[in-house]
Amino acid sequence: MGSLDPNSDHSSQFKPLDPEEFRKQGHQMVDFIADYYQKIEKYPVLTQVEPGYLRTRLPESAPYGPEPIETILKDIENDIVPGMTHWLSPNFFAFFPATVSTAAFLGEMLCTCFNSVGFNWLASPAATELEMVVMDWLANLLKLPKTFMFSGSGGGVIQNTTSESLLVTLIAARDHVLDRIGTDNMCKLVVYGSDQTHSTFTKACKIAGICPPNIRSIPATIDTGFSLSPALLRKVVGADVAAGLVPLYLCATVGTTSTTAVDPLTALADVANEYGIWVHVDAAYGGSACICPEFRHYLNGIERVNSLSLSPHKWLLSYLDCSCLWVKNPSRLVKALGTNPEYLRSKLSGSDSVVDYKDWQVGTGRRFKSLRLWLVLRSYGVTNLQSHIRSDVRMAKMFEGLVKSDPRFEIMAPSRFALVCFRLNPYLGSGSCYTETLNRKLLEWINSTGRVYMTHTVVCGVYMLRFAVGATLTEERHVFAAWKLIQAGADALLNDI
Amino acid sequence: MGSLDPNSDHSSQFKPLDPEEFRKQGHQMVDFIADYYQKIEKYPVLTQVEPGYLRTRLPESAPYGPEPIETILKDIENDIVPGMTHWLSPNFFAFFPATVSTAAFLGEMLCTCFNSVGFNWLASPAATELEMVVMDWLANLLKLPKTFMFSGSGGGVIQNTTSESLLVTLIAARDHVLDRIGTDNMCKLVVYGSDQTHSTFTKACKIAGICPPNIRSIPATIDTGFSLSPALLRKVVGADVAAGLVPLYLCATVGTTSTTAVDPLTALADVANEYGIWVHVDAAYGGSACICPEFRHYLNGIERVNSLSLSPHKWLLSYLDCSCLWVKNPSRLVKALGTNPEYLRSKLSGSDSVVDYKDWQVGTGRRFKSLRLWLVLRSYGVTNLQSHIRSDVRMAKMFEGLVKSDPRFEIMAPSRFALVCFRLNPYLGSGSCYTETLNRKLLEWINSTGRVYMTHTVVCGVYMLRFAVGATLTEERHVFAAWKLIQAGADALLNDI
């Protein structure tokens, strides 16, 4: 950048990274963001804008000349903020919250600052090595066996999302089996999950070229608390084998998206191990809770699976994106995803003494991803992270108690973590169609106030509301206020009838 | 977070996102980073640490109690910085530089701040809509036809890396053809690139389940300036069709990684269109230059391809990750990658009035990705971005002139953008093995000084050095100093003999 050029009006002044300008504008932005966090509660949590609202407010093309940061910040306030669904609002109880912290924000600033591209060891030794250390730290915290750790015989890597964690392990499993049976037998490969497994699993399977009819979505029922039945899995796998198909991969879930159901890992591994099926555990949400001894039992049997993923961007205060993936056999990942072009080669590439993370992921380039987690773990320590999980679970229990205390409502699924599934059902015995309509109306009533944002799900044909506690700024008073609002909505709807 | 709980030591104090604490520590971090940028030139650009250096410096597990940010920052200085390869150093001439700017940093801070998860429109209307606007702005700047724009019949999306841009378009192309010929014909699908196409293309093909023997890597030669020959493509495709195979996808490159060769789009499209092959243009590096009228001709023929990707994190000052992908037919992406689980559904999901970006990418969750680009485009304006490109090209031309002025060196490939490929070859006529060894030694000599970082490539069997100008802080004086160092290395090596 920026050589002097007498023929140009601009290049002589244009310094896109002048440290003092950076310092000045960086401080401005810190204040802007701190102010946003301070007043976040005042914004409607769910925006009420209409599709296409923004295009009409912005020019059709990029400006020819530069604009000052003050103008841009004003436009953020006026045009962007009103169109936001405020995920960090303390009144956000939708989906699963995406949790954050000052420490993770600072870690993200550092990651951006270095802008290192750690595709192989030499391109960024510190980035690769810190990721290895942090993945072992987190594995330790979860009491994972040494077979998942670099200090043992496995290892971990930070992916962007669960989808990628699923995809790369699926590819590793697929290629290992195809090596044996030949690539022209791709259409014989079968994969397994329950009908509560996240939709992204089906998507990852399709991307990996698994024939869509071979993606088994085994029904979970209320009898098993919406978890996958090992007996049913055995039946389905047995039938596939009898039909000449090849069982490949099972995705078990610790904390399903709809109801936080937990699949029984040990019993599922019994079946899978017998048939040589790669078992992946998707603990995107529930896994974080397992840093507390009282929740660790949900991972019992983990020593018998092949891989595990967990998203600290959900419940470990880390901002997006951060999906931690551990595998027992990194060499299978590397064999399936490895590349070694001349232009990226260094004297250490491919040597056993270093990890080249590009061979553990879809992309080549990668950021210094571990800084956020490292700062979270160090700034808060294990003790604070555990009480953070416990505080959310306690608030969810409190909300469950409130629901139970109002006879017009009922709890629809066991509450294991910080999600409560419930519905309004004032006239027990009314048709399910009526109840569904009532709850749809109630949800719309609540969300249209802008004071609370909640979402719904349908499990085994039953429509229910989801109240997911855990946004970083949520306190007991927000949970109480949300419940009061839900009750007011019920009052309004029922009086209307 | 943070309800009062008299039974806990910590939860009462633990507020992971206290706005005033955030403000204080945010300011601290801005100063830390501004200081790093100010002194970046003083660090050895390529670290000299040994594999495993970090593990011995860090504890084996995460701390139980919290640690102050001051301690952590000291550890960054002492343990992390010495193990960095400083990608933002003005003396970084390796690979392709990853360029940055204050505006993009601010955009990234905002993106992190909101932490919105824009999988569908309602989950973050502003995030989806700004991305649509910014992708149209950039398309305008590149003079792409309306068929790639939302304001026309196509659209754009920000992926993390080129790998993902390739993967998702490949899946869309694959499923469209499999719909016609049946999924059990997967092994008939053939894909095409040159042997100069980025290695990540082969990887994406393998992930998508393309049978490895069907991944054609057509040799490029020095006669075509290392670009893909349309005549050769026609021959290869013709042979595949005659053998009963089904041509699927061609990846053409504007600015290859080794030498910035440009594949001739119009002539390649002639062949591809005839056979119904999906043409993707990977313009990760070279595409950015096409915002200047004098480089736009490299995209001639773009109206005849199906998709195009370009990475502003390479040459448009945007920090990682940012790969812009435009497609002519978004509905094919959505058909291949769409999901519609109940728990993510809103009244607008799947409606034609909104874009749900989760159906354009591998993952489900996604950040507010367009803010960085929006801030870059507005803060600098078209005029500064153009002069930024021109200034880099000018410095590369200057370096090329220096190389040409020393008869011991020779230029090895046409310099189109800001990369110069050259080698030391003092005794013309010496064996190629000798020359390769000499240049390997020269590169090691240069890089081991820590004063400059360069890399190499091998094209058509010839080893050459790559000097990639364009790190954001690089000025003419750095280019001169690097050249002096290269000459000194040559002197030392040649005197040694």
PDB file of C-alpha atoms in Angstrom, chain B residues 271-356:
ATOM      1  CA  VAL B 271     -16.832 -25.747 -24.977  1.00  0.00           C
ATOM      2  CA  ALA B 272     -18.636 -26.032 -21.651  1.00  0.00           C
ATOM      3  CA  ASN B 273     -21.927 -24.558 -22.850  1.00  0.00           C
ATOM      4  CA  GLU B 274     -21.970 -27.021 -25.714  1.00  0.00           C
ATOM      5  CA  TYR B 275     -21.811 -29.946 -23.292  1.00  0.00           C
ATOM      6  CA  GLY B 276     -24.050 -28.449 -20.588  1.00  0.00           C
ATOM      7  CA  ILE B 277     -21.162 -28.184 -18.127  1.00  0.00           C
ATOM      8  CA  TRP B 278     -21.554 -25.875 -15.091  1.00  0.00           C
ATOM      9  CA  VAL B 279     -18.757 -23.302 -15.300  1.00  0.00           C
ATOM     10  CA  HIS B 280     -17.457 -21.801 -12.097  1.00  0.00           C
ATOM     11  CA  VAL B 281     -14.884 -19.019 -12.127  1.00  0.00           C
ATOM     12  CA  ASP B 282     -12.497 -18.980  -9.176  1.00  0.00           C
ATOM     13  CA  ALA B 283     -11.288 -15.377  -9.122  1.00  0.00           C
ATOM     14  CA  ALA B 284     -10.261 -15.522  -5.444  1.00  0.00           C
ATOM     15  CA  TYR B 285      -7.175 -13.404  -6.037  1.00  0.00           C
ATOM     16  CA  GLY B 286      -7.444 -11.843  -9.500  1.00  0.00           C
ATOM     17  CA  GLY B 287     -11.101 -10.892  -9.281  1.00  0.00           C
ATOM     18  CA  SER B 288     -10.492  -7.959  -6.960  1.00  0.00           C
ATOM     19  CA  ALA B 289      -8.319  -6.253  -9.568  1.00  0.00           C
ATOM     20  CA  CYS B 290     -11.304  -6.274 -11.925  1.00  0.00           C
ATOM     21  CA  ILE B 291     -12.835  -3.329 -10.054  1.00  0.00           C
ATOM     22  CA  CYS B 292     -10.343  -1.297 -12.142  1.00  0.00           C
ATOM     23  CA  PRO B 293     -11.434  -0.807 -15.779  1.00  0.00           C
ATOM     24  CA  GLU B 294      -7.969  -1.736 -17.053  1.00  0.00           C
ATOM     25  CA  PHE B 295      -8.217  -5.221 -15.533  1.00  0.00           C
ATOM     26  CA  ARG B 296     -11.904  -5.876 -16.168  1.00  0.00           C
ATOM     27  CA  HIS B 297     -11.162  -7.690 -19.449  1.00  0.00           C
ATOM     28  CA  TYR B 298     -10.000 -10.718 -17.453  1.00  0.00           C
ATOM     29  CA  LEU B 299     -13.675 -11.308 -16.673  1.00  0.00           C
ATOM     30  CA  ASN B 300     -14.757 -11.082 -20.308  1.00  0.00           C
ATOM     31  CA  GLY B 301     -17.113 -13.962 -20.983  1.00  0.00           C
ATOM     32  CA  ILE B 302     -18.392 -13.966 -17.388  1.00  0.00           C
ATOM     33  CA  GLU B 303     -21.968 -13.608 -18.706  1.00  0.00           C
ATOM     34  CA  ARG B 304     -21.684 -17.145 -20.033  1.00  0.00           C
ATOM     35  CA  VAL B 305     -20.673 -18.919 -16.814  1.00  0.00           C
ATOM     36  CA  ASN B 306     -22.846 -20.202 -13.972  1.00  0.00           C
ATOM     37  CA  SER B 307     -21.031 -18.910 -10.919  1.00  0.00           C
ATOM     38  CA  LEU B 308     -18.133 -16.774  -9.801  1.00  0.00           C
ATOM     39  CA  SER B 309     -16.233 -16.446  -6.533  1.00  0.00           C
ATOM     40  CA  LEU B 310     -13.819 -13.774  -5.357  1.00  0.00           C
ATOM     41  CA  SER B 311     -12.157 -13.372  -1.955  1.00  0.00           C
ATOM     42  CA  PRO B 312     -12.008  -9.806  -0.622  1.00  0.00           C
ATOM     43  CA  HIS B 313      -9.930 -11.214   2.249  1.00  0.00           C
ATOM     44  CA  LYS B 314      -7.143 -11.569  -0.296  1.00  0.00           C
ATOM     45  CA  TRP B 315      -7.023  -8.186  -1.995  1.00  0.00           C
ATOM     46  CA  LEU B 316      -9.939  -6.014  -0.876  1.00  0.00           C
ATOM     47  CA  LEU B 317      -8.770  -5.145   2.632  1.00  0.00           C
ATOM     48  CA  SER B 318     -11.444  -7.151   4.403  1.00  0.00           C
ATOM     49  CA  TYR B 319      -9.690  -9.502   6.878  1.00  0.00           C
ATOM     50  CA  LEU B 320     -10.558 -13.229   6.860  1.00  0.00           C
ATOM     51  CA  ASP B 321     -12.927 -14.976   6.107  1.00  0.00           C
ATOM     52  CA  CYS B 322     -14.733 -13.510   3.145  1.00  0.00           C
ATOM     53  CA  SER B 323     -15.377 -15.359  -0.101  1.00  0.00           C
ATOM     54  CA  CYS B 324     -18.039 -13.711  -2.261  1.00  0.00           C
ATOM     55  CA  LEU B 325     -20.020 -16.097  -4.440  1.00  0.00           C
ATOM     56  CA  TRP B 326     -22.462 -15.102  -7.165  1.00  0.00           C
ATOM     57  CA  VAL B 327     -24.745 -17.555  -8.913  1.00  0.00           C
ATOM     58  CA  LYS B 328     -27.027 -17.192 -11.876  1.00  0.00           C
ATOM     59  CA  ASN B 329     -29.558 -19.656 -10.621  1.00  0.00           C
ATOM     60  CA  PRO B 330     -29.944 -19.473  -6.839  1.00  0.00           C
ATOM     61  CA  SER B 331     -32.842 -21.920  -6.935  1.00  0.00           C
ATOM     62  CA  ARG B 332     -30.439 -24.737  -7.781  1.00  0.00           C
ATOM     63  CA  LEU B 333     -28.396 -23.976  -4.670  1.00  0.00           C
ATOM     64  CA  VAL B 334     -31.529 -23.848  -2.549  1.00  0.00           C
ATOM     65  CA  LYS B 335     -32.864 -27.067  -4.005  1.00  0.00           C
ATOM     66  CA  ALA B 336     -29.630 -28.895  -3.201  1.00  0.00           C
ATOM     67  CA  LEU B 337     -28.917 -27.332   0.198  1.00  0.00           C
ATOM     68  CA  GLY B 338     -32.339 -26.362   1.520  1.00  0.00           C
ATOM     69  CA  THR B 339     -33.666 -27.617   4.847  1.00  0.00           C
ATOM     70  CA  ASN B 340     -36.911 -26.728   6.535  1.00  0.00           C
ATOM     71  CA  PRO B 341     -37.062 -28.131  10.065  1.00  0.00           C
ATOM     72  CA  GLU B 342     -40.012 -27.118  12.173  1.00  0.00           C
ATOM     73  CA  TYR B 343     -37.912 -25.494  14.912  1.00  0.00           C
ATOM     74  CA  LEU B 344     -36.411 -22.959  12.470  1.00  0.00           C
ATOM     75  CA  ARG B 345     -39.638 -22.245  10.620  1.00  0.00           C
ATOM     76  CA  SER B 346     -41.295 -18.845  10.633  1.00  0.00           C
ATOM     77  CA  LYS B 347     -44.269 -17.607   8.665  1.00  0.00           C
ATOM     78  CA  LEU B 348     -41.884 -16.331   6.001  1.00  0.00           C
ATOM     79  CA  SER B 349     -39.614 -19.382   5.659  1.00  0.00           C
ATOM     80  CA  GLY B 350     -39.492 -20.736   2.179  1.00  0.00           C
ATOM     81  CA  SER B 351     -41.573 -17.873   0.824  1.00  0.00           C
ATOM     82  CA  ASP B 352     -40.374 -16.194  -2.321  1.00  0.00           C
ATOM     83  CA  SER B 353     -40.338 -12.810  -0.644  1.00  0.00           C
ATOM     84  CA  VAL B 354     -37.236 -13.559   1.439  1.00  0.00           C
ATOM     85  CA  VAL B 355     -33.818 -15.147   1.142  1.00  0.00           C
ATOM     86  CA  ASP B 356     -32.902 -17.764   3.760  1.00  0.00           C
TER      87      ASP B 356
END
